[in-house]
Tab-separated table of C-alpha atoms (C1' of nucleotides) in Angstrom:
chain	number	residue	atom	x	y	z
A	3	UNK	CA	-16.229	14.158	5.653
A	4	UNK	CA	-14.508	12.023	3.421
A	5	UNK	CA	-14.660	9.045	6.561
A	6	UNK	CA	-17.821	8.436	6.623
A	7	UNK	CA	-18.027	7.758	2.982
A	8	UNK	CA	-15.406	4.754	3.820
A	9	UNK	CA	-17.484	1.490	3.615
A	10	UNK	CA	-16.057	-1.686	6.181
A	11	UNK	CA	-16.388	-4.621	5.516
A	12	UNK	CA	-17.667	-7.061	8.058
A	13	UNK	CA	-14.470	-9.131	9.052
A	14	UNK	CA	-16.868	-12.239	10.834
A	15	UNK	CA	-18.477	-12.274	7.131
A	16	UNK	CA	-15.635	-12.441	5.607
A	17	UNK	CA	-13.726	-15.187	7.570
A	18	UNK	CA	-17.031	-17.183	7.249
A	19	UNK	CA	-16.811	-17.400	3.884
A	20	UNK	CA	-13.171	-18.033	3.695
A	21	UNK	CA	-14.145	-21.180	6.151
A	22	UNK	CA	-11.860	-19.655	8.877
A	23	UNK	CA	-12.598	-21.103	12.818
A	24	UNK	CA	-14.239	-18.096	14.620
A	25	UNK	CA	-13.329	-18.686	18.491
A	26	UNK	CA	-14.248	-16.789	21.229
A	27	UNK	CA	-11.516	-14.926	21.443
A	28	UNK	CA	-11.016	-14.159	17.769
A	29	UNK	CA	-15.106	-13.109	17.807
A	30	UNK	CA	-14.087	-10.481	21.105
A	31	UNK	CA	-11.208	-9.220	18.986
A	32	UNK	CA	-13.100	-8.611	15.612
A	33	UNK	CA	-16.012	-6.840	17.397
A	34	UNK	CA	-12.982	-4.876	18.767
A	35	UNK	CA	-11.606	-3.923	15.963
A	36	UNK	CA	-14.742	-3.208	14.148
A	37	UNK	CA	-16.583	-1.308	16.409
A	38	UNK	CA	-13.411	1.061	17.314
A	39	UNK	CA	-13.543	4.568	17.026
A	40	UNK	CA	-10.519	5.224	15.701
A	41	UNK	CA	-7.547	3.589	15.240
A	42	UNK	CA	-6.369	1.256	17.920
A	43	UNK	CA	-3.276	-0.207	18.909
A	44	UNK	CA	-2.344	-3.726	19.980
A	45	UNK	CA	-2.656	-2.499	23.568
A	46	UNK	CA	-6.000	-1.214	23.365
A	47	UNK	CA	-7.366	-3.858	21.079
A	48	UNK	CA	-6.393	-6.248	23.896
A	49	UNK	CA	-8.225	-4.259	26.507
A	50	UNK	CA	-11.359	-3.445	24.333
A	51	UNK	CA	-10.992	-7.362	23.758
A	52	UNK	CA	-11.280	-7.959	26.794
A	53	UNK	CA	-14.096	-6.354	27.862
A	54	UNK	CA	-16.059	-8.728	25.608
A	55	UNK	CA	-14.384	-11.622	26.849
A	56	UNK	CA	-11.518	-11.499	29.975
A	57	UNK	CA	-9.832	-14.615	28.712
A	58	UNK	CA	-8.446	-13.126	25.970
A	59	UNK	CA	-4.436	-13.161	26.046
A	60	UNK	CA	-2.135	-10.465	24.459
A	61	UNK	CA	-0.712	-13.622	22.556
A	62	UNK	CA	-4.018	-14.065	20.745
A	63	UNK	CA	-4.637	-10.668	19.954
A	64	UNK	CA	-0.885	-10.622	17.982
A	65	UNK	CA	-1.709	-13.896	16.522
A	66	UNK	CA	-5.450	-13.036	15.011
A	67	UNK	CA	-4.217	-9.771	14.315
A	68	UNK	CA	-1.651	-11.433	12.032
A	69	UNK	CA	-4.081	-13.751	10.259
A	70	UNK	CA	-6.258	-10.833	9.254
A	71	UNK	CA	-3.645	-8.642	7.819
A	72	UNK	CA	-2.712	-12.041	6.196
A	73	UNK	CA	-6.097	-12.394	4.753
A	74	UNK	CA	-5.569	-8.442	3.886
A	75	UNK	CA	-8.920	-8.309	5.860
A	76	UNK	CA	-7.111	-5.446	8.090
A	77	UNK	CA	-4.948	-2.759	7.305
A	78	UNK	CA	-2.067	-2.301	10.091
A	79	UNK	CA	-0.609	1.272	10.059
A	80	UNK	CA	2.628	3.454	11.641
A	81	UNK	CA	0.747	6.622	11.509
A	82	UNK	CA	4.439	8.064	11.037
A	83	UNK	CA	5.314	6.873	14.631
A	84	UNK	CA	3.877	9.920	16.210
A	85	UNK	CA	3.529	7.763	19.576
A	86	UNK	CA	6.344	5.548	19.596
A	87	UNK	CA	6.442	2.341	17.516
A	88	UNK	CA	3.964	0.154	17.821
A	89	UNK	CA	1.122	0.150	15.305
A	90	UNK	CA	-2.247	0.784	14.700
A	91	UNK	CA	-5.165	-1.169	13.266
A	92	UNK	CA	-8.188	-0.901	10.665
A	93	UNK	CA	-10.398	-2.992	9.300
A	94	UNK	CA	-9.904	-2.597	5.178
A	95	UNK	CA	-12.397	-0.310	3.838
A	96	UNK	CA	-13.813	-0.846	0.068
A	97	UNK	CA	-11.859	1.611	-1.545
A	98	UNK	CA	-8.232	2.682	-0.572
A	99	UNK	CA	-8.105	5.602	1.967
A	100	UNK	CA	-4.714	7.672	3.211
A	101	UNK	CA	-3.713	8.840	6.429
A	102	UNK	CA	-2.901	12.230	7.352
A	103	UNK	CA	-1.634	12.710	10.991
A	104	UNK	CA	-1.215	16.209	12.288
A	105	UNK	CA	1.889	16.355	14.012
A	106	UNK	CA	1.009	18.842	16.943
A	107	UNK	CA	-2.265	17.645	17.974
A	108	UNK	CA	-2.022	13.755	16.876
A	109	UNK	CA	-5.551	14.084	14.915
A	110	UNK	CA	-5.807	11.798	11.967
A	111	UNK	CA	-7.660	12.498	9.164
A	112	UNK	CA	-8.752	10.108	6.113
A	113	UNK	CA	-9.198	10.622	2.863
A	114	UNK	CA	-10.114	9.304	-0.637
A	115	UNK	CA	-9.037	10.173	-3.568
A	116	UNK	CA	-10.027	9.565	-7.587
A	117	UNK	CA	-6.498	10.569	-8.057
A	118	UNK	CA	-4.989	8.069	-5.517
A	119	UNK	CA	-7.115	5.709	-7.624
A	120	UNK	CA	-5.168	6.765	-10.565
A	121	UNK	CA	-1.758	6.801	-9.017
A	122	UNK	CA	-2.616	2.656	-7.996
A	123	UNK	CA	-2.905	2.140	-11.694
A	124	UNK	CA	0.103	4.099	-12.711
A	125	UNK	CA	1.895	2.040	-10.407
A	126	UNK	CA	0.538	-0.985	-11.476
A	127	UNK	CA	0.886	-0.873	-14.905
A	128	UNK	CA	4.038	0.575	-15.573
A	129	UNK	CA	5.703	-1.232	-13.406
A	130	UNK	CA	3.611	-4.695	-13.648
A	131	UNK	CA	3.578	-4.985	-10.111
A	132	UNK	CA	0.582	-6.741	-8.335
A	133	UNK	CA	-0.278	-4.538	-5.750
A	134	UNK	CA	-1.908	-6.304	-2.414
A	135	UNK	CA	-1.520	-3.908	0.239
A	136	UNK	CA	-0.815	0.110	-0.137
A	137	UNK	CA	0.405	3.010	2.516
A	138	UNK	CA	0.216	6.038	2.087
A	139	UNK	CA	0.902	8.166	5.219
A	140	UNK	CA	1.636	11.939	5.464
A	141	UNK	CA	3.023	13.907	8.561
A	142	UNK	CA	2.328	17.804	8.661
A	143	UNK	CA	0.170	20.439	10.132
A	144	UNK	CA	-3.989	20.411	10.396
A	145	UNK	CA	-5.936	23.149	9.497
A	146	UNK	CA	-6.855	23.680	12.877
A	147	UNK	CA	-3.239	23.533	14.160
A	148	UNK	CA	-2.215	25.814	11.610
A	149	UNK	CA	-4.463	28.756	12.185
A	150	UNK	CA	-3.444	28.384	16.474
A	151	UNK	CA	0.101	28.816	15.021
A	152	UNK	CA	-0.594	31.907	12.961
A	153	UNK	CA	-2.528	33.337	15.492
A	154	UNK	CA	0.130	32.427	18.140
A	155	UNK	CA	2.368	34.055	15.839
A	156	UNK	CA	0.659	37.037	15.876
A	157	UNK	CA	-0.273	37.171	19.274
A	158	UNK	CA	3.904	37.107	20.096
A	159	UNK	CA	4.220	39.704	17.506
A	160	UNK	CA	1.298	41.941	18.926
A	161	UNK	CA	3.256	41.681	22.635
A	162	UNK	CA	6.090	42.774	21.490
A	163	UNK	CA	4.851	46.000	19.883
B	18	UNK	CA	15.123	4.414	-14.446
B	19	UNK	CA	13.486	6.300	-12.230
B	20	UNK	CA	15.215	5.928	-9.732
B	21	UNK	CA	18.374	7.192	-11.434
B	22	UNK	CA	16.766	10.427	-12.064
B	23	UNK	CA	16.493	10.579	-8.325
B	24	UNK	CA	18.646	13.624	-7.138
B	25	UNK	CA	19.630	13.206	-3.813
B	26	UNK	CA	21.418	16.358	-1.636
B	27	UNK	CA	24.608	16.783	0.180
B	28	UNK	CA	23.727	16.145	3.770
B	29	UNK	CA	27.296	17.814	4.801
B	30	UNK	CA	26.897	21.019	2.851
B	31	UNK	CA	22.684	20.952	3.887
B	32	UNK	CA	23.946	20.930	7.638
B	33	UNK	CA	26.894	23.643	7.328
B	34	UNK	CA	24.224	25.856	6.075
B	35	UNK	CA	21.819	25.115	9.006
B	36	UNK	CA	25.444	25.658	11.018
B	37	UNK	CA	24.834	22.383	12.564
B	38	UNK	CA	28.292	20.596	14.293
B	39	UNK	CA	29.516	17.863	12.117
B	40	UNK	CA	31.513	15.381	14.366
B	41	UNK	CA	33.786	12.806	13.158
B	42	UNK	CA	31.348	10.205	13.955
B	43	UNK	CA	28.651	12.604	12.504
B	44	UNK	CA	30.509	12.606	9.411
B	45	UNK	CA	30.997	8.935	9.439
B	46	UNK	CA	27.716	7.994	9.366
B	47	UNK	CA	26.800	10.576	6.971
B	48	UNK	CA	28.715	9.433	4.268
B	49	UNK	CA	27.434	5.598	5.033
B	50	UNK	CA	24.022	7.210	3.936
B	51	UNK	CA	24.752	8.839	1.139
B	52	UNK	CA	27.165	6.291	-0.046
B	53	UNK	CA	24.725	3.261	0.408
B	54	UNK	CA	23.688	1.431	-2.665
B	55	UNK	CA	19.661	1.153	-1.333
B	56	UNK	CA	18.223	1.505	2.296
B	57	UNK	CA	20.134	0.500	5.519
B	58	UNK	CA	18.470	-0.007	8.720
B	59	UNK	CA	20.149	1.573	12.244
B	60	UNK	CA	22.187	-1.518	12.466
B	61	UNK	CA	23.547	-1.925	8.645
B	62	UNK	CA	24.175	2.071	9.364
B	63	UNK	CA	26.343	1.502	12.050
B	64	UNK	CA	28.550	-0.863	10.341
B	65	UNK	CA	29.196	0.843	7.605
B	66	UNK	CA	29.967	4.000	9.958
B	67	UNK	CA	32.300	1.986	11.850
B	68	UNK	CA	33.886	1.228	8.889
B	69	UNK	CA	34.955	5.055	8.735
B	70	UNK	CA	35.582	5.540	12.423
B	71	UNK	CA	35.910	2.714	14.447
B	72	UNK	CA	34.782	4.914	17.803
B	73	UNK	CA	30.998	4.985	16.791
B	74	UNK	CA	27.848	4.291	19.271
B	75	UNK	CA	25.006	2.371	18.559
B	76	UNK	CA	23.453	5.389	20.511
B	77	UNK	CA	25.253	8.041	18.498
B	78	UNK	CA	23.861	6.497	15.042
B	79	UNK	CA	20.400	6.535	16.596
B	80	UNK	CA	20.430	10.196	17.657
B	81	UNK	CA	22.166	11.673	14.577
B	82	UNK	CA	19.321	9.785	12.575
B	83	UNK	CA	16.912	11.550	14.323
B	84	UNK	CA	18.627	15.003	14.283
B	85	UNK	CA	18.751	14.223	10.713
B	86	UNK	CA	14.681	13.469	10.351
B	87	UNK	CA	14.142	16.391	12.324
B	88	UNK	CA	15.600	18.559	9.769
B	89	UNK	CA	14.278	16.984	6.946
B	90	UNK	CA	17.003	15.715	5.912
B	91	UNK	CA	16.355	11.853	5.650
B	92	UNK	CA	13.273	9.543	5.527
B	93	UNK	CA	12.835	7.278	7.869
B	94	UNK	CA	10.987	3.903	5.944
B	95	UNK	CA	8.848	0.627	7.184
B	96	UNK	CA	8.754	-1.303	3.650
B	97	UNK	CA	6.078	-2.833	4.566
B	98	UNK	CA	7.962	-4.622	7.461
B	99	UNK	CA	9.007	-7.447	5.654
B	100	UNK	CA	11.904	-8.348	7.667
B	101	UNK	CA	10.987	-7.537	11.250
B	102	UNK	CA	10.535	-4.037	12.722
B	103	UNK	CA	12.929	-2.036	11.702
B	104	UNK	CA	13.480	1.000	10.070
B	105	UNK	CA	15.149	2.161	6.905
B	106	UNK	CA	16.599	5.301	5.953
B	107	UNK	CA	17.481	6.803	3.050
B	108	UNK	CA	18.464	10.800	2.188
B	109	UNK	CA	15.428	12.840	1.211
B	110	UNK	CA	15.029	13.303	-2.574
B	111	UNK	CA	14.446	17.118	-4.455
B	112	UNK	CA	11.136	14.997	-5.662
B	113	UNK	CA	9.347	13.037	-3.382
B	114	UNK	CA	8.850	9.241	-4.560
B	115	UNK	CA	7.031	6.135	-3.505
B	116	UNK	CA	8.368	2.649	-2.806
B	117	UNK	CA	7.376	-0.539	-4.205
B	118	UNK	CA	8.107	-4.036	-1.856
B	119	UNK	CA	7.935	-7.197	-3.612
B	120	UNK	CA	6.936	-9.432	-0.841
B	121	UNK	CA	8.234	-12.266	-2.882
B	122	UNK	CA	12.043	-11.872	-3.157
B	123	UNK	CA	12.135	-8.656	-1.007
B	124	UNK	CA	13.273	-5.851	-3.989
B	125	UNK	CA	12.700	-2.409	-3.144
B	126	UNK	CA	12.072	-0.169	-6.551
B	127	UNK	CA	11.845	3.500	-6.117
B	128	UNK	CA	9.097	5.569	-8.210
B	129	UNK	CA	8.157	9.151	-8.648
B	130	UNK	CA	5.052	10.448	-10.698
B	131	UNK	CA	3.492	13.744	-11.688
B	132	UNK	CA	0.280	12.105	-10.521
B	133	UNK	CA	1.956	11.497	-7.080
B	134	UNK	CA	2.508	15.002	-7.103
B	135	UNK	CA	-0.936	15.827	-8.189
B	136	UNK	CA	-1.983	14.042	-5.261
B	137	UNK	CA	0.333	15.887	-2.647
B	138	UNK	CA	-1.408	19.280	-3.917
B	139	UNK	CA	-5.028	18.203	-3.785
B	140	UNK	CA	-4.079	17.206	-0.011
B	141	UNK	CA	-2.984	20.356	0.826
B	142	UNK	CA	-5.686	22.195	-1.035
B	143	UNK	CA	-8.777	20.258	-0.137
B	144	UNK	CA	-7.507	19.796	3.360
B	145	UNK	CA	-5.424	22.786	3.893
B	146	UNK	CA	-2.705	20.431	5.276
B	147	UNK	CA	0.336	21.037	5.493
B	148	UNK	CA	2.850	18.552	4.308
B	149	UNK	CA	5.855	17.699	5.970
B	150	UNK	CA	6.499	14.436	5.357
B	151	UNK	CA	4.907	11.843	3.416
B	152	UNK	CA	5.474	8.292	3.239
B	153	UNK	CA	4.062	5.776	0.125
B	154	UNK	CA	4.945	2.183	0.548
B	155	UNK	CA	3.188	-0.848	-1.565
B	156	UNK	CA	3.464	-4.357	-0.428
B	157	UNK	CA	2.959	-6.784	-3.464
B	158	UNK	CA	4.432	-9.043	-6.568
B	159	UNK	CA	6.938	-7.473	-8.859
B	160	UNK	CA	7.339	-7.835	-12.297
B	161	UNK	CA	9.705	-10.686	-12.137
B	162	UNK	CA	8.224	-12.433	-9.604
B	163	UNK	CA	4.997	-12.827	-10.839
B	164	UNK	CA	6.332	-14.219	-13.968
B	165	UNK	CA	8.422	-16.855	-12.447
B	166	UNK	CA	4.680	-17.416	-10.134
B	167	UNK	CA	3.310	-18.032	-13.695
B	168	UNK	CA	5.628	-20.228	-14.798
B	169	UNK	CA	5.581	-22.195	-11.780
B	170	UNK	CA	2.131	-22.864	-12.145
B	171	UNK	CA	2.383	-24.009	-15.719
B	172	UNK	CA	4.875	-26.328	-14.790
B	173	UNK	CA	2.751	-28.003	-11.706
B	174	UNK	CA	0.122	-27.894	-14.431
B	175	UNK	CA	2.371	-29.731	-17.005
B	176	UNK	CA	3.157	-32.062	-14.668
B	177	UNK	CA	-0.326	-33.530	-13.618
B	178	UNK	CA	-1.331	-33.651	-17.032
C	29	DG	C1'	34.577	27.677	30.765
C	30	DT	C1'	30.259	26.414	29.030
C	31	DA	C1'	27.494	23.787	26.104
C	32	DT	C1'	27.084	19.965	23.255
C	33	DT	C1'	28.118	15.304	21.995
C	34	DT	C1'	29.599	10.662	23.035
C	35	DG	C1'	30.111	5.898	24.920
C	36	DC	C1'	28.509	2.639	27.824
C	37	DA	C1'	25.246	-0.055	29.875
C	38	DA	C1'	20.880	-0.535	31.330
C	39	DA	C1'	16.042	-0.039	30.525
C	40	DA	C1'	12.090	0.376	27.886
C	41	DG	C1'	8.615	-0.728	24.421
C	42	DC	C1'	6.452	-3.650	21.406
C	43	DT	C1'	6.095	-8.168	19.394
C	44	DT	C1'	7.085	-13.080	18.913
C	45	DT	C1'	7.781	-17.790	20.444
C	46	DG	C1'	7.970	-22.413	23.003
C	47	DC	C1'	5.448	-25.212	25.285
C	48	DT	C1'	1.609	-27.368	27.539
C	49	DG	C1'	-3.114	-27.889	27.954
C	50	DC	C1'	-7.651	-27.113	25.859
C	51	DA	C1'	-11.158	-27.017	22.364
C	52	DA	C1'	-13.118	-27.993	17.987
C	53	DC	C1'	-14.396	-30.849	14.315
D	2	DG	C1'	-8.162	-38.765	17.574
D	3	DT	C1'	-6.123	-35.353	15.028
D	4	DT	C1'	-5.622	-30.687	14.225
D	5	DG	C1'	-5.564	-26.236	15.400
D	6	DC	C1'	-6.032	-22.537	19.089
D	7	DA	C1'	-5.093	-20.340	23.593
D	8	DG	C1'	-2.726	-19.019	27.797
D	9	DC	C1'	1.310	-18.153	30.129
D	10	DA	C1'	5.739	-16.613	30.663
D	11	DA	C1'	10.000	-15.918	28.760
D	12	DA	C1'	12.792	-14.270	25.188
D	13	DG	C1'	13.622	-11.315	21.187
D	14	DC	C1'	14.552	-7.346	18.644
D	15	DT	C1'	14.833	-2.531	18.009
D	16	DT	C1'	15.132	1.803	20.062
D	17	DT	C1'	15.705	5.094	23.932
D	18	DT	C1'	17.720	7.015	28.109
D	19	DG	C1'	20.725	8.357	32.295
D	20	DC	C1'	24.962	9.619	33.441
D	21	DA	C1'	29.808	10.596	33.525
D	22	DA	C1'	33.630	11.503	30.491
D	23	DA	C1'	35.193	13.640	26.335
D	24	DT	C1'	34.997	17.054	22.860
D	25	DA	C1'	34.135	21.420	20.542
D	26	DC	C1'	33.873	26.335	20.456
DNA sequence: GTATTTGCAAAAGCTTTGCTGCAAC
DNA sequence: GTTGCAGCAAAGCTTTTGCAAATAC
């Protein structure tokens, strides 16, 4: 619910303003990124790059995809390594969100928080530290996953009767 | 300060309860954790593990580590990848706390809040999710860094005057 | 004696880099 | 014409894995 409240920004605006070249390549990449449902790796940025223009190298895609997170135009993530270690990538939405990845199924939910808002200030102020980028990842069970595993649970329990 | 309030648990007694095998080079590595003044990455961990038994694997550090994560026992870190892809580890804390990166002169300060904590429960609650591990990293400017920034830029502007 | 753990070396996975040519202003 | 960008292929760094020997219970 919370996701579709999350407002992106429009990363080809954006580097306009900031005067930066927009190639081909970068352009194939952006729309890539921005269009993605979901959160994509390197890997499937490249192909979904591709697919709006075959030139585009795997070099490029690790080179724009620096820039942006550079320009803190794109948010790169771990999502707590469910799938190895390569990351994943989002274009920076208006307000903060967190990741929660459900460990059985690999489902990620986002979410926004007042208090999250609150916690950024905390942090700021008390420690006087400029904050410019912000993670905050949890690992656990879904809703969904949970109830499978109670009724599993119950179902073993049932058998055994 | 905070983090000196941060209580961290005996990995050795936390694995004799879960009547887990502590090896020699199990135990050598072990005690380069718990004994490390701030976070060590796989290869800084090995080191100081070889330090206490000479024997130890490259591949041995990397599968205790993740016997350990498994458990719960440690936390496996990204700060913010400032220097290259590794990871960092550290032994879990009784509170959970967040970590600030100065991506100026690469300190690491440790933080727990009651508002972090707040946070934790409204995840659970609102998303009935639950929480295994959770990870809070923020990339930015510390304190002193931001002051010697400001000082530097009073001096170039001094300068041109 | 059986099961687990280890070392070793090789492979794997993801990302970065050097260099040359190409494109943009 | 100068500067920056891209492609290609190779190297880099961290982590994982297969297998035989060693160790623990």
């Amino acid at each position: 619910m919370e996701k579709l409240l999350l407002h992106r920004r429009s990363l080809l605006r954006e580097l306009e303003t900031l005067g930066v070249r927009i190639t081909a390549q970068r352009r194939a990449l952006i729309e890539a990124i921005q269009t993605a449902d979901g959160h994509l790796d390197a890997t499937m940025l490249l192909e979904a790059a591709r697919k709006r223009d075959t030139r585009i190298n795997r070099a490029t895609v690790y080179r724009t995809l620096e820039l942006l997170k550079k320009l803190g135009l794109i948010d790169e993530l771990d999502l707590m390594h469910m799938t190895g270690e390569k990351h994943f990538y989002e274009v920076r939405t208006t307000v903060d969100h967190l990741h929660l990845a459900c460990v059985e199924c690999g489902r990620i939910e986002e979410f926004t928080s007042p208090l999250f808002e609150r916690l950024k200030t905390e942090i700021s102020l008390r420690n006087q530290f400029e904050i410019r980028v912000i993670r905050l990842e949890v690992g656990g069970c879904c809703k969904t996953c949970s109830k499978q595993d109670h009724r599993a649970v119950a179902l073993r329990a049932a058998s055994h009767v």
